[in-house]
Amino acid sequence: MRCDRIWRNARLATLTGVGLGVVENGVVASKDGRIVYAGAEAGAPQLDGAELVDCKGRWITPGLIDCHTHLVYASDRAREFEMRLSGASYEEIARAGGGILSTVKATRAASEQQLVEAALPRLDALIGEGVTTIEIKSGYGLSFEHEIKQLRAARALGQERDVRVVTTLLGAHALPPEANGDKEKYISLVCREMIPDVAREALVDAVDAFCETIGFSPEQTARVFEAAAVNGLRVKLHADQLSNSHGAELAARFGALSADHLEHSDEAGIAAMAKAGTAAVLLPGAFYFLRETKQPPLELLRHYGVPIAIATDCNPGTSPLSSLLLTMNLAATCFRMTVEECLAGVTRNAARALGLERDIGTLEPGKHCDLAIWNVESLAELVYRIGFNPLHSRVMGGR
Ligand code: DI6
Ligand code: FE
């Protein structure tokens, strides 16, 4: 078999099947950016013409996938953090016109280039930990012009760095000030103008909404999802984060790629997700940062066999987190997710949450050769350490 590059003398976590798919004495071979073989050296076909990389016994996992971020925004919310430290709640601050709207103000005032520059250090931190694919949402523009600017900045980040960027329209994130409190009218704008236009310009891969008392109602969310379907776009949802508004069921009803957060979801919601094939995306950074106490229903997710992804939710208000390694530690510590669940959550199941399971997320023939190579003795170390980065190197598309 002809190939371009071979990584040998490695230990693999292929993430194929249900478990970690551990292979001792493993080999990965790439051709034209895709994996042509990943498995035991002993069972490998004859591999010719390739450059050889000796991994010296290091672990190789699929490149990490951060499947839920709000990476592109201007300014920060450190002042709001201080207010919360002295007792104000996230919802109180949002209702008083702070919160998401303060980031909207700063993001509207920034140029596309300024947004790119502000996001690059966050992106670099993620890349430095082996991230090869990142999802980036809009939602701090809240008008056609500024949502487009945010999405273009997100796409530009994928040109600035060697990383796969997936974009999501989150026009229904909050109500902009000029809507004067009229949520219905704003949702009409999202459905009639924003969604068709971003679909026409091929600027997004999916549509998301914030279904919450301080966001939009289930009925308004359903309108957004109908418009997405008409325009051929898949959907995902910020569901049941602060209260149970049956977002999980709503997402399932529309065949969503994922329902995210889910702290307050109930059994009916999780069962509906399982039936629809909707993945769960848990965001332990937001849980931790908001000092939430309501745990997402891990036992139900396991019982119904819903694929569980985890992500940073990188955003200035509820999860100023740009480490997927720390996210794994938080998922384990706060939610008692296992090492295996954490690793699947940033690889195979994260790919699933983006609808990219055919291209990324595991080490198997046909997928992009996106790899993370680690200086660790055991895979558990990737989850166990706090504030320590053992990445040895990162491979994107076989390079
Ligand atoms: N849920 C979140 O956690 C973020 N957005 C959302 O819908 C928070 C965004 C922010 O506070 O800026
Ligand atoms: Fe979010």
mmCIF file of C-alpha atoms and ligand atoms in Angstrom:
data_model
loop_
_atom_site.group_PDB
_atom_site.id
_atom_site.type_symbol
_atom_site.label_atom_id
_atom_site.label_comp_id
_atom_site.label_asym_id
_atom_site.label_seq_id
_atom_site.Cartn_x
_atom_site.Cartn_y
_atom_site.Cartn_z
ATOM 1 C CA MET A 1 0.000 0.000 0.000
ATOM 2 C CA ARG A 2 1.485 3.363 -1.004
ATOM 3 C CA CYS A 3 1.321 6.135 1.559
ATOM 4 C CA ASP A 4 2.877 9.523 2.353
ATOM 5 C CA ARG A 5 3.713 9.176 6.008
ATOM 6 C CA ILE A 6 3.838 6.541 8.720
ATOM 7 C CA TRP A 7 3.815 7.121 12.463
ATOM 8 C CA ARG A 8 5.134 3.993 14.076
ATOM 9 C CA ASN A 9 6.197 2.708 17.468
ATOM 10 C CA ALA A 10 3.115 4.365 18.966
ATOM 11 C CA ARG A 11 0.304 3.430 21.313
ATOM 12 C CA LEU A 12 -3.040 4.249 19.752
ATOM 13 C CA ALA A 13 -6.403 5.202 21.161
ATOM 14 C CA THR A 14 -8.397 4.794 17.951
ATOM 15 C CA LEU A 15 -11.770 5.567 19.603
ATOM 16 C CA THR A 16 -13.400 3.215 17.114
ATOM 17 C CA GLY A 17 -16.171 0.977 18.376
ATOM 18 C CA VAL A 18 -17.419 1.704 21.857
ATOM 19 C CA GLY A 19 -14.298 1.971 24.016
ATOM 20 C CA LEU A 20 -10.964 3.685 23.594
ATOM 21 C CA GLY A 21 -9.807 1.204 20.983
ATOM 22 C CA VAL A 22 -6.340 0.814 22.485
ATOM 23 C CA VAL A 23 -3.638 -0.631 20.245
ATOM 24 C CA GLU A 24 -0.182 -1.297 21.685
ATOM 25 C CA ASN A 25 2.642 -1.197 19.177
ATOM 26 C CA GLY A 26 0.532 0.691 16.684
ATOM 27 C CA VAL A 27 0.994 2.363 13.342
ATOM 28 C CA VAL A 28 -0.885 5.147 11.570
ATOM 29 C CA ALA A 29 -0.346 5.663 7.844
ATOM 30 C CA SER A 30 -1.629 8.568 5.742
ATOM 31 C CA LYS A 31 -2.107 9.223 2.052
ATOM 32 C CA ASP A 32 -3.355 12.519 0.595
ATOM 33 C CA GLY A 33 -4.267 13.744 4.059
ATOM 34 C CA ARG A 34 -6.435 10.772 4.963
ATOM 35 C CA ILE A 35 -5.728 7.771 7.149
ATOM 36 C CA VAL A 36 -5.132 4.622 5.126
ATOM 37 C CA TYR A 37 -4.215 2.383 8.044
ATOM 38 C CA ALA A 38 -4.466 2.643 11.841
ATOM 39 C CA GLY A 39 -3.815 -0.437 13.897
ATOM 40 C CA ALA A 40 -1.273 -2.962 15.066
ATOM 41 C CA GLU A 41 2.143 -2.948 13.448
ATOM 42 C CA ALA A 42 1.940 -6.721 13.298
ATOM 43 C CA GLY A 43 -1.225 -6.749 11.194
ATOM 44 C CA ALA A 44 -0.234 -3.841 8.941
ATOM 45 C CA PRO A 45 -0.134 -4.250 5.185
ATOM 46 C CA GLN A 46 3.137 -3.557 3.383
ATOM 47 C CA LEU A 47 3.432 0.254 3.542
ATOM 48 C CA ASP A 48 5.648 1.828 0.860
ATOM 49 C CA GLY A 49 7.090 5.142 -0.165
ATOM 50 C CA ALA A 50 6.502 6.845 3.103
ATOM 51 C CA GLU A 51 8.337 9.173 5.408
ATOM 52 C CA LEU A 52 8.734 7.431 8.773
ATOM 53 C CA VAL A 53 8.068 9.084 12.122
ATOM 54 C CA ASP A 54 9.253 7.194 15.212
ATOM 55 C CA CYS A 55 6.832 8.007 18.036
ATOM 56 C CA LYS A 56 9.080 6.372 20.658
ATOM 57 C CA GLY A 57 6.173 4.725 22.441
ATOM 58 C CA ARG A 58 4.061 7.902 22.752
ATOM 59 C CA TRP A 59 0.259 7.829 22.706
ATOM 60 C CA ILE A 60 -1.658 8.968 19.613
ATOM 61 C CA THR A 61 -5.297 10.021 19.835
ATOM 62 C CA PRO A 62 -7.506 11.556 17.165
ATOM 63 C CA GLY A 63 -6.982 15.340 16.990
ATOM 64 C CA LEU A 64 -9.209 16.957 19.619
ATOM 65 C CA ILE A 65 -12.526 18.568 18.638
ATOM 66 C CA ASP A 66 -14.026 21.510 20.535
ATOM 67 C CA CYS A 67 -17.629 21.224 19.347
ATOM 68 C CA HIS A 68 -19.245 24.196 21.144
ATOM 69 C CA THR A 69 -17.553 27.585 21.411
ATOM 70 C CA HIS A 70 -18.365 31.273 21.199
ATOM 71 C CA LEU A 71 -14.715 31.990 20.423
ATOM 72 C CA VAL A 72 -15.204 35.179 18.396
ATOM 73 C CA TYR A 73 -16.092 38.219 20.511
ATOM 74 C CA ALA A 74 -14.601 41.530 21.623
ATOM 75 C CA SER A 75 -13.626 42.720 25.111
ATOM 76 C CA ASP A 76 -14.234 40.602 28.217
ATOM 77 C CA ARG A 77 -16.583 40.383 31.203
ATOM 78 C CA ALA A 78 -14.120 40.470 34.073
ATOM 79 C CA ARG A 79 -16.124 43.263 35.746
ATOM 80 C CA GLU A 80 -19.270 41.141 35.607
ATOM 81 C CA PHE A 81 -17.312 38.281 37.160
ATOM 82 C CA GLU A 82 -16.441 40.584 40.046
ATOM 83 C CA MET A 83 -20.113 41.526 40.428
ATOM 84 C CA ARG A 84 -21.027 37.868 40.629
ATOM 85 C CA LEU A 85 -18.314 37.360 43.235
ATOM 86 C CA SER A 86 -20.090 39.912 45.394
ATOM 87 C CA GLY A 87 -23.435 38.190 45.024
ATOM 88 C CA ALA A 88 -25.181 39.182 41.765
ATOM 89 C CA SER A 89 -26.516 36.268 39.699
ATOM 90 C CA TYR A 90 -25.929 35.701 35.978
ATOM 91 C CA GLU A 91 -29.642 36.177 35.258
ATOM 92 C CA GLU A 92 -29.840 39.396 37.311
ATOM 93 C CA ILE A 93 -26.924 40.879 35.406
ATOM 94 C CA ALA A 94 -28.473 39.826 32.079
ATOM 95 C CA ARG A 95 -31.851 41.368 32.990
ATOM 96 C CA ALA A 96 -30.117 44.623 33.926
ATOM 97 C CA GLY A 97 -28.743 44.905 30.383
ATOM 98 C CA GLY A 98 -25.279 43.500 31.156
ATOM 99 C CA GLY A 99 -24.315 39.950 30.346
ATOM 100 C CA ILE A 100 -24.571 38.913 26.720
ATOM 101 C CA LEU A 101 -25.615 42.430 25.660
ATOM 102 C CA SER A 102 -22.416 43.996 26.951
ATOM 103 C CA THR A 103 -20.445 41.647 24.702
ATOM 104 C CA VAL A 104 -22.817 42.480 21.829
ATOM 105 C CA LYS A 105 -21.979 46.164 22.239
ATOM 106 C CA ALA A 106 -18.228 45.530 22.145
ATOM 107 C CA THR A 107 -18.495 43.053 19.269
ATOM 108 C CA ARG A 108 -20.583 45.435 17.157
ATOM 109 C CA ALA A 109 -17.951 48.137 17.667
ATOM 110 C CA ALA A 110 -15.117 45.859 16.487
ATOM 111 C CA SER A 111 -14.051 45.278 12.886
ATOM 112 C CA GLU A 112 -13.780 41.797 11.410
ATOM 113 C CA GLN A 113 -9.996 42.047 11.662
ATOM 114 C CA GLN A 114 -10.163 43.130 15.294
ATOM 115 C CA LEU A 115 -12.387 40.161 16.073
ATOM 116 C CA VAL A 116 -9.901 37.823 14.420
ATOM 117 C CA GLU A 117 -7.044 39.301 16.410
ATOM 118 C CA ALA A 118 -8.969 39.073 19.677
ATOM 119 C CA ALA A 119 -9.835 35.424 19.053
ATOM 120 C CA LEU A 120 -6.414 34.235 17.892
ATOM 121 C CA PRO A 121 -4.821 33.868 21.356
ATOM 122 C CA ARG A 122 -7.788 31.764 22.478
ATOM 123 C CA LEU A 123 -7.591 29.662 19.336
ATOM 124 C CA ASP A 124 -3.839 29.244 19.757
ATOM 125 C CA ALA A 125 -4.322 28.006 23.311
ATOM 126 C CA LEU A 126 -6.702 25.317 22.039
ATOM 127 C CA ILE A 127 -4.486 24.361 19.115
ATOM 128 C CA GLY A 128 -1.552 24.111 21.509
ATOM 129 C CA GLU A 129 -3.432 21.330 23.278
ATOM 130 C CA GLY A 130 -4.033 19.280 20.156
ATOM 131 C CA VAL A 131 -7.325 20.732 18.904
ATOM 132 C CA THR A 132 -7.708 20.175 15.155
ATOM 133 C CA THR A 133 -11.407 21.060 14.702
ATOM 134 C CA ILE A 134 -13.370 23.827 16.384
ATOM 135 C CA GLU A 135 -16.979 24.929 16.152
ATOM 136 C CA ILE A 136 -17.533 28.685 16.464
ATOM 137 C CA LYS A 137 -20.929 30.321 16.947
ATOM 138 C CA SER A 138 -22.084 33.816 16.143
ATOM 139 C CA GLY A 139 -24.580 35.392 18.546
ATOM 140 C CA TYR A 140 -22.824 38.560 19.659
ATOM 141 C CA GLY A 141 -23.826 40.537 16.574
ATOM 142 C CA LEU A 142 -27.609 40.092 16.664
ATOM 143 C CA SER A 143 -28.128 42.004 13.440
ATOM 144 C CA PHE A 144 -27.553 40.775 9.929
ATOM 145 C CA GLU A 145 -24.461 42.941 9.445
ATOM 146 C CA HIS A 146 -22.771 42.042 12.707
ATOM 147 C CA GLU A 147 -23.662 38.351 12.703
ATOM 148 C CA ILE A 148 -22.134 38.091 9.225
ATOM 149 C CA LYS A 149 -19.027 39.923 10.440
ATOM 150 C CA GLN A 150 -18.648 37.474 13.326
ATOM 151 C CA LEU A 151 -19.088 34.477 11.017
ATOM 152 C CA ARG A 152 -16.568 35.851 8.522
ATOM 153 C CA ALA A 153 -14.099 36.362 11.361
ATOM 154 C CA ALA A 154 -14.679 32.750 12.419
ATOM 155 C CA ARG A 155 -14.049 31.491 8.892
ATOM 156 C CA ALA A 156 -10.964 33.732 8.618
ATOM 157 C CA LEU A 157 -9.505 32.049 11.707
ATOM 158 C CA GLY A 158 -9.458 28.829 9.733
ATOM 159 C CA GLN A 159 -7.273 30.586 7.136
ATOM 160 C CA GLU A 160 -4.984 32.145 9.740
ATOM 161 C CA ARG A 161 -4.291 28.814 11.419
ATOM 162 C CA ASP A 162 -4.087 25.189 10.389
ATOM 163 C CA VAL A 163 -7.391 24.136 11.965
ATOM 164 C CA ARG A 164 -10.825 23.042 10.732
ATOM 165 C CA VAL A 165 -13.440 25.651 11.596
ATOM 166 C CA VAL A 166 -17.145 24.806 11.654
ATOM 167 C CA THR A 167 -19.528 27.757 12.010
ATOM 168 C CA THR A 168 -22.981 28.020 13.561
ATOM 169 C CA LEU A 169 -25.496 30.874 13.365
ATOM 170 C CA LEU A 170 -26.723 31.778 16.846
ATOM 171 C CA GLY A 171 -28.815 34.782 15.821
ATOM 172 C CA ALA A 172 -31.406 33.762 18.437
ATOM 173 C CA HIS A 173 -29.005 34.201 21.354
ATOM 174 C CA ALA A 174 -30.392 37.353 22.971
ATOM 175 C CA LEU A 175 -32.681 40.237 22.095
ATOM 176 C CA PRO A 176 -30.770 43.247 20.710
ATOM 177 C CA PRO A 177 -31.581 46.666 22.252
ATOM 178 C CA GLU A 178 -33.139 48.033 19.042
ATOM 179 C CA ALA A 179 -35.801 45.274 19.157
ATOM 180 C CA ASN A 180 -37.387 47.160 22.075
ATOM 181 C CA GLY A 181 -38.402 44.012 23.859
ATOM 182 C CA ASP A 182 -40.237 42.509 20.880
ATOM 183 C CA LYS A 183 -38.955 38.942 20.738
ATOM 184 C CA GLU A 184 -41.486 37.800 18.132
ATOM 185 C CA LYS A 185 -40.443 40.497 15.715
ATOM 186 C CA TYR A 186 -36.767 39.759 16.222
ATOM 187 C CA ILE A 187 -37.341 36.047 15.629
ATOM 188 C CA SER A 188 -39.090 36.930 12.367
ATOM 189 C CA LEU A 189 -35.963 38.825 11.332
ATOM 190 C CA VAL A 190 -33.790 35.831 12.189
ATOM 191 C CA CYS A 191 -36.073 33.485 10.217
ATOM 192 C CA ARG A 192 -36.817 35.660 7.197
ATOM 193 C CA GLU A 193 -33.508 37.442 6.730
ATOM 194 C CA MET A 194 -30.566 36.097 8.691
ATOM 195 C CA ILE A 195 -31.022 32.376 8.074
ATOM 196 C CA PRO A 196 -31.733 32.574 4.312
ATOM 197 C CA ASP A 197 -28.848 35.014 3.800
ATOM 198 C CA VAL A 198 -26.186 33.100 5.714
ATOM 199 C CA ALA A 199 -27.375 29.917 4.001
ATOM 200 C CA ARG A 200 -27.081 31.563 0.576
ATOM 201 C CA GLU A 201 -23.573 32.822 1.345
ATOM 202 C CA ALA A 202 -22.606 29.377 2.686
ATOM 203 C CA LEU A 203 -21.349 31.016 5.855
ATOM 204 C CA VAL A 204 -22.696 28.472 8.326
ATOM 205 C CA ASP A 205 -22.876 24.746 8.850
ATOM 206 C CA ALA A 206 -25.754 24.786 11.361
ATOM 207 C CA VAL A 207 -28.228 26.960 13.265
ATOM 208 C CA ASP A 208 -28.424 27.208 17.070
ATOM 209 C CA ALA A 209 -30.686 29.055 19.537
ATOM 210 C CA PHE A 210 -30.755 29.890 23.249
ATOM 211 C CA CYS A 211 -33.998 28.381 24.518
ATOM 212 C CA GLU A 212 -34.308 29.792 28.031
ATOM 213 C CA THR A 213 -36.375 32.190 30.127
ATOM 214 C CA ILE A 214 -33.718 34.861 29.530
ATOM 215 C CA GLY A 215 -33.397 33.750 25.884
ATOM 216 C CA PHE A 216 -36.200 32.554 23.602
ATOM 217 C CA SER A 217 -39.281 30.408 24.202
ATOM 218 C CA PRO A 218 -39.711 26.875 22.836
ATOM 219 C CA GLU A 219 -42.233 28.243 20.309
ATOM 220 C CA GLN A 220 -39.818 30.908 19.103
ATOM 221 C CA THR A 221 -37.047 28.328 18.949
ATOM 222 C CA ALA A 222 -39.282 26.065 16.852
ATOM 223 C CA ARG A 223 -39.773 28.893 14.360
ATOM 224 C CA VAL A 224 -36.003 29.264 14.051
ATOM 225 C CA PHE A 225 -35.646 25.519 13.500
ATOM 226 C CA GLU A 226 -38.352 25.501 10.822
ATOM 227 C CA ALA A 227 -36.564 28.286 8.961
ATOM 228 C CA ALA A 228 -33.280 26.377 9.237
ATOM 229 C CA ALA A 229 -34.897 23.264 7.767
ATOM 230 C CA VAL A 230 -36.392 25.228 4.878
ATOM 231 C CA ASN A 231 -32.899 26.522 4.123
ATOM 232 C CA GLY A 232 -31.305 23.103 4.340
ATOM 233 C CA LEU A 233 -29.406 23.677 7.577
ATOM 234 C CA ARG A 234 -29.091 21.268 10.501
ATOM 235 C CA VAL A 235 -29.846 22.558 13.997
ATOM 236 C CA LYS A 236 -28.460 22.367 17.542
ATOM 237 C CA LEU A 237 -29.734 23.914 20.753
ATOM 238 C CA HIS A 238 -28.674 25.549 24.021
ATOM 239 C CA ALA A 239 -31.172 23.489 25.979
ATOM 240 C CA ASP A 240 -32.245 23.311 29.617
ATOM 241 C CA GLN A 241 -29.168 25.092 30.974
ATOM 242 C CA LEU A 242 -30.769 27.249 33.675
ATOM 243 C CA SER A 243 -34.274 25.752 33.776
ATOM 244 C CA ASN A 244 -36.237 22.931 32.158
ATOM 245 C CA SER A 245 -38.060 24.354 29.170
ATOM 246 C CA HIS A 246 -38.090 20.922 27.483
ATOM 247 C CA GLY A 247 -35.355 21.988 25.098
ATOM 248 C CA ALA A 248 -34.007 18.444 24.813
ATOM 249 C CA GLU A 249 -37.334 17.204 23.410
ATOM 250 C CA LEU A 250 -37.621 20.177 21.114
ATOM 251 C CA ALA A 251 -34.142 19.545 19.729
ATOM 252 C CA ALA A 252 -34.982 15.877 19.215
ATOM 253 C CA ARG A 253 -38.223 16.748 17.454
ATOM 254 C CA PHE A 254 -36.226 18.665 14.862
ATOM 255 C CA GLY A 255 -33.590 15.948 14.493
ATOM 256 C CA ALA A 256 -30.947 18.238 15.963
ATOM 257 C CA LEU A 257 -27.288 17.293 15.692
ATOM 258 C CA SER A 258 -26.935 18.043 19.384
ATOM 259 C CA ALA A 259 -28.635 19.452 22.443
ATOM 260 C CA ASP A 260 -26.159 21.272 24.640
ATOM 261 C CA HIS A 261 -25.883 21.984 28.420
ATOM 262 C CA LEU A 262 -28.887 19.820 29.558
ATOM 263 C CA GLU A 263 -28.421 20.365 33.314
ATOM 264 C CA HIS A 264 -32.205 20.556 33.812
ATOM 265 C CA SER A 265 -33.329 18.001 31.209
ATOM 266 C CA ASP A 266 -35.640 15.204 32.334
ATOM 267 C CA GLU A 267 -36.053 11.582 31.304
ATOM 268 C CA ALA A 268 -38.563 12.292 28.538
ATOM 269 C CA GLY A 269 -36.077 14.708 26.976
ATOM 270 C CA ILE A 270 -33.166 12.298 27.106
ATOM 271 C CA ALA A 271 -35.276 9.429 25.753
ATOM 272 C CA ALA A 272 -36.393 11.633 22.860
ATOM 273 C CA MET A 273 -32.776 12.526 22.087
ATOM 274 C CA ALA A 274 -31.796 8.866 22.021
ATOM 275 C CA LYS A 275 -34.605 8.081 19.614
ATOM 276 C CA ALA A 276 -33.723 10.968 17.308
ATOM 277 C CA GLY A 277 -29.976 10.280 17.367
ATOM 278 C CA THR A 278 -29.298 13.715 18.858
ATOM 279 C CA ALA A 279 -25.949 13.936 20.674
ATOM 280 C CA ALA A 280 -25.558 15.544 24.106
ATOM 281 C CA VAL A 281 -22.905 18.239 24.537
ATOM 282 C CA LEU A 282 -22.041 18.850 28.178
ATOM 283 C CA LEU A 283 -20.272 22.070 29.124
ATOM 284 C CA PRO A 284 -18.626 21.664 32.518
ATOM 285 C CA GLY A 285 -16.813 25.008 32.244
ATOM 286 C CA ALA A 286 -20.116 26.903 32.420
ATOM 287 C CA PHE A 287 -21.373 24.628 35.223
ATOM 288 C CA TYR A 288 -18.236 25.348 37.237
ATOM 289 C CA PHE A 289 -17.987 29.049 36.470
ATOM 290 C CA LEU A 290 -21.649 29.712 37.360
ATOM 291 C CA ARG A 291 -21.326 27.509 40.473
ATOM 292 C CA GLU A 292 -24.279 25.466 39.291
ATOM 293 C CA THR A 293 -25.417 22.663 41.517
ATOM 294 C CA LYS A 294 -27.875 20.897 39.224
ATOM 295 C CA GLN A 295 -25.949 18.110 37.503
ATOM 296 C CA PRO A 296 -26.723 17.083 33.938
ATOM 297 C CA PRO A 297 -28.488 13.691 33.907
ATOM 298 C CA LEU A 298 -25.445 11.503 33.245
ATOM 299 C CA GLU A 299 -27.124 8.299 34.367
ATOM 300 C CA LEU A 300 -30.035 8.856 31.976
ATOM 301 C CA LEU A 301 -27.698 9.721 29.103
ATOM 302 C CA ARG A 302 -25.777 6.501 29.745
ATOM 303 C CA HIS A 303 -28.917 4.422 30.192
ATOM 304 C CA TYR A 304 -30.411 5.595 26.892
ATOM 305 C CA GLY A 305 -27.078 5.382 25.082
ATOM 306 C CA VAL A 306 -26.975 9.024 23.988
ATOM 307 C CA PRO A 307 -23.511 9.931 22.615
ATOM 308 C CA ILE A 308 -21.982 12.404 25.069
ATOM 309 C CA ALA A 309 -19.604 15.122 23.874
ATOM 310 C CA ILE A 310 -17.936 17.754 26.040
ATOM 311 C CA ALA A 311 -16.736 21.196 24.990
ATOM 312 C CA THR A 312 -15.265 24.412 26.379
ATOM 313 C CA ASP A 313 -18.276 26.676 25.604
ATOM 314 C CA CYS A 314 -15.481 29.287 25.400
ATOM 315 C CA ASN A 315 -17.329 32.589 25.941
ATOM 316 C CA PRO A 316 -16.712 35.726 28.012
ATOM 317 C CA GLY A 317 -19.752 35.413 30.288
ATOM 318 C CA THR A 318 -20.209 31.894 31.553
ATOM 319 C CA SER A 319 -17.118 29.948 30.508
ATOM 320 C CA PRO A 320 -13.960 31.968 29.816
ATOM 321 C CA LEU A 321 -12.218 28.678 29.181
ATOM 322 C CA SER A 322 -9.807 27.945 26.377
ATOM 323 C CA SER A 323 -8.498 24.552 27.467
ATOM 324 C CA LEU A 324 -10.047 21.303 26.321
ATOM 325 C CA LEU A 325 -7.733 19.380 28.653
ATOM 326 C CA LEU A 326 -9.082 21.299 31.639
ATOM 327 C CA THR A 327 -12.597 20.731 30.263
ATOM 328 C CA MET A 328 -11.979 16.986 30.479
ATOM 329 C CA ASN A 329 -10.792 17.329 34.056
ATOM 330 C CA LEU A 330 -13.889 19.396 34.936
ATOM 331 C CA ALA A 331 -16.178 16.812 33.297
ATOM 332 C CA ALA A 332 -14.569 14.091 35.357
ATOM 333 C CA THR A 333 -14.458 16.056 38.597
ATOM 334 C CA CYS A 334 -17.791 17.901 38.414
ATOM 335 C CA PHE A 335 -19.861 15.275 36.528
ATOM 336 C CA ARG A 336 -17.978 12.072 37.398
ATOM 337 C CA MET A 337 -17.492 11.216 33.765
ATOM 338 C CA THR A 338 -14.968 8.435 33.221
ATOM 339 C CA VAL A 339 -11.644 8.863 31.438
ATOM 340 C CA GLU A 340 -13.074 6.927 28.527
ATOM 341 C CA GLU A 341 -16.167 9.155 28.378
ATOM 342 C CA CYS A 342 -14.043 12.307 28.550
ATOM 343 C CA LEU A 343 -11.800 11.206 25.687
ATOM 344 C CA ALA A 344 -14.718 10.055 23.553
ATOM 345 C CA GLY A 345 -16.346 13.389 24.401
ATOM 346 C CA VAL A 346 -13.619 15.438 22.716
ATOM 347 C CA THR A 347 -13.151 13.085 19.748
ATOM 348 C CA ARG A 348 -15.711 10.585 18.432
ATOM 349 C CA ASN A 349 -18.794 12.069 20.083
ATOM 350 C CA ALA A 350 -17.739 15.659 19.394
ATOM 351 C CA ALA A 351 -17.515 14.750 15.693
ATOM 352 C CA ARG A 352 -21.003 13.307 15.981
ATOM 353 C CA ALA A 353 -22.313 16.534 17.567
ATOM 354 C CA LEU A 354 -21.060 18.384 14.482
ATOM 355 C CA GLY A 355 -22.378 15.848 11.985
ATOM 356 C CA LEU A 356 -18.779 15.138 10.921
ATOM 357 C CA GLU A 357 -18.505 11.546 12.125
ATOM 358 C CA ARG A 358 -17.641 10.327 8.667
ATOM 359 C CA ASP A 359 -14.587 12.595 8.411
ATOM 360 C CA ILE A 360 -13.050 13.055 11.856
ATOM 361 C CA GLY A 361 -13.115 11.867 15.460
ATOM 362 C CA THR A 362 -11.514 8.418 15.274
ATOM 363 C CA LEU A 363 -8.381 6.822 13.879
ATOM 364 C CA GLU A 364 -9.642 4.739 10.987
ATOM 365 C CA PRO A 365 -9.135 4.484 7.254
ATOM 366 C CA GLY A 366 -10.896 7.153 5.240
ATOM 367 C CA LYS A 367 -10.872 9.841 7.925
ATOM 368 C CA HIS A 368 -8.734 12.966 7.865
ATOM 369 C CA CYS A 369 -5.344 12.206 9.367
ATOM 370 C CA ASP A 370 -5.761 14.632 12.294
ATOM 371 C CA LEU A 371 -3.694 13.400 15.227
ATOM 372 C CA ALA A 372 -2.616 14.474 18.684
ATOM 373 C CA ILE A 373 0.603 12.879 19.939
ATOM 374 C CA TRP A 374 1.116 12.913 23.691
ATOM 375 C CA ASN A 375 3.979 12.682 26.187
ATOM 376 C CA VAL A 376 2.035 10.617 28.718
ATOM 377 C CA GLU A 377 2.405 7.149 30.181
ATOM 378 C CA SER A 378 -1.328 6.532 30.412
ATOM 379 C CA LEU A 379 -4.376 8.093 28.776
ATOM 380 C CA ALA A 380 -5.836 8.873 32.201
ATOM 381 C CA GLU A 381 -3.117 11.523 32.591
ATOM 382 C CA LEU A 382 -4.834 13.601 29.894
ATOM 383 C CA VAL A 383 -7.860 13.921 32.150
ATOM 384 C CA TYR A 384 -6.198 13.877 35.558
ATOM 385 C CA ARG A 385 -3.780 16.781 35.381
ATOM 386 C CA ILE A 386 -4.841 20.391 35.944
ATOM 387 C CA GLY A 387 -3.092 23.164 34.041
ATOM 388 C CA PHE A 388 -0.507 20.932 32.427
ATOM 389 C CA ASN A 389 -0.109 20.349 28.726
ATOM 390 C CA PRO A 390 1.632 17.139 27.654
ATOM 391 C CA LEU A 391 1.088 17.582 23.905
ATOM 392 C CA HIS A 392 4.121 16.423 21.938
ATOM 393 C CA SER A 393 2.881 17.350 18.481
ATOM 394 C CA ARG A 394 -0.209 17.751 16.373
ATOM 395 C CA VAL A 395 -0.886 16.502 12.858
ATOM 396 C CA MET A 396 -3.482 18.104 10.559
ATOM 397 C CA GLY A 397 -4.470 16.302 7.419
ATOM 398 C CA GLY A 398 -1.366 14.132 7.515
ATOM 399 C CA ARG A 399 1.099 17.011 8.061
HETATM 400 N N1 DI6 B 1 -25.349 29.994 27.109
HETATM 401 C C1 DI6 B 1 -24.126 30.226 27.542
HETATM 402 O O1 DI6 B 1 -23.576 29.643 28.424
HETATM 403 C C2 DI6 B 1 -23.557 31.302 26.745
HETATM 404 N N2 DI6 B 1 -24.579 31.543 25.807
HETATM 405 C C3 DI6 B 1 -25.597 30.791 26.068
HETATM 406 O O2 DI6 B 1 -26.603 30.802 25.397
HETATM 407 C C4 DI6 B 1 -23.270 32.508 27.535
HETATM 408 C C5 DI6 B 1 -22.952 33.669 26.680
HETATM 409 C C6 DI6 B 1 -22.596 34.887 27.455
HETATM 410 O O3 DI6 B 1 -22.923 35.058 28.651
HETATM 411 O O4 DI6 B 1 -21.944 35.762 26.848
HETATM 412 FE FE FE B 2 -22.829 28.169 24.621
#
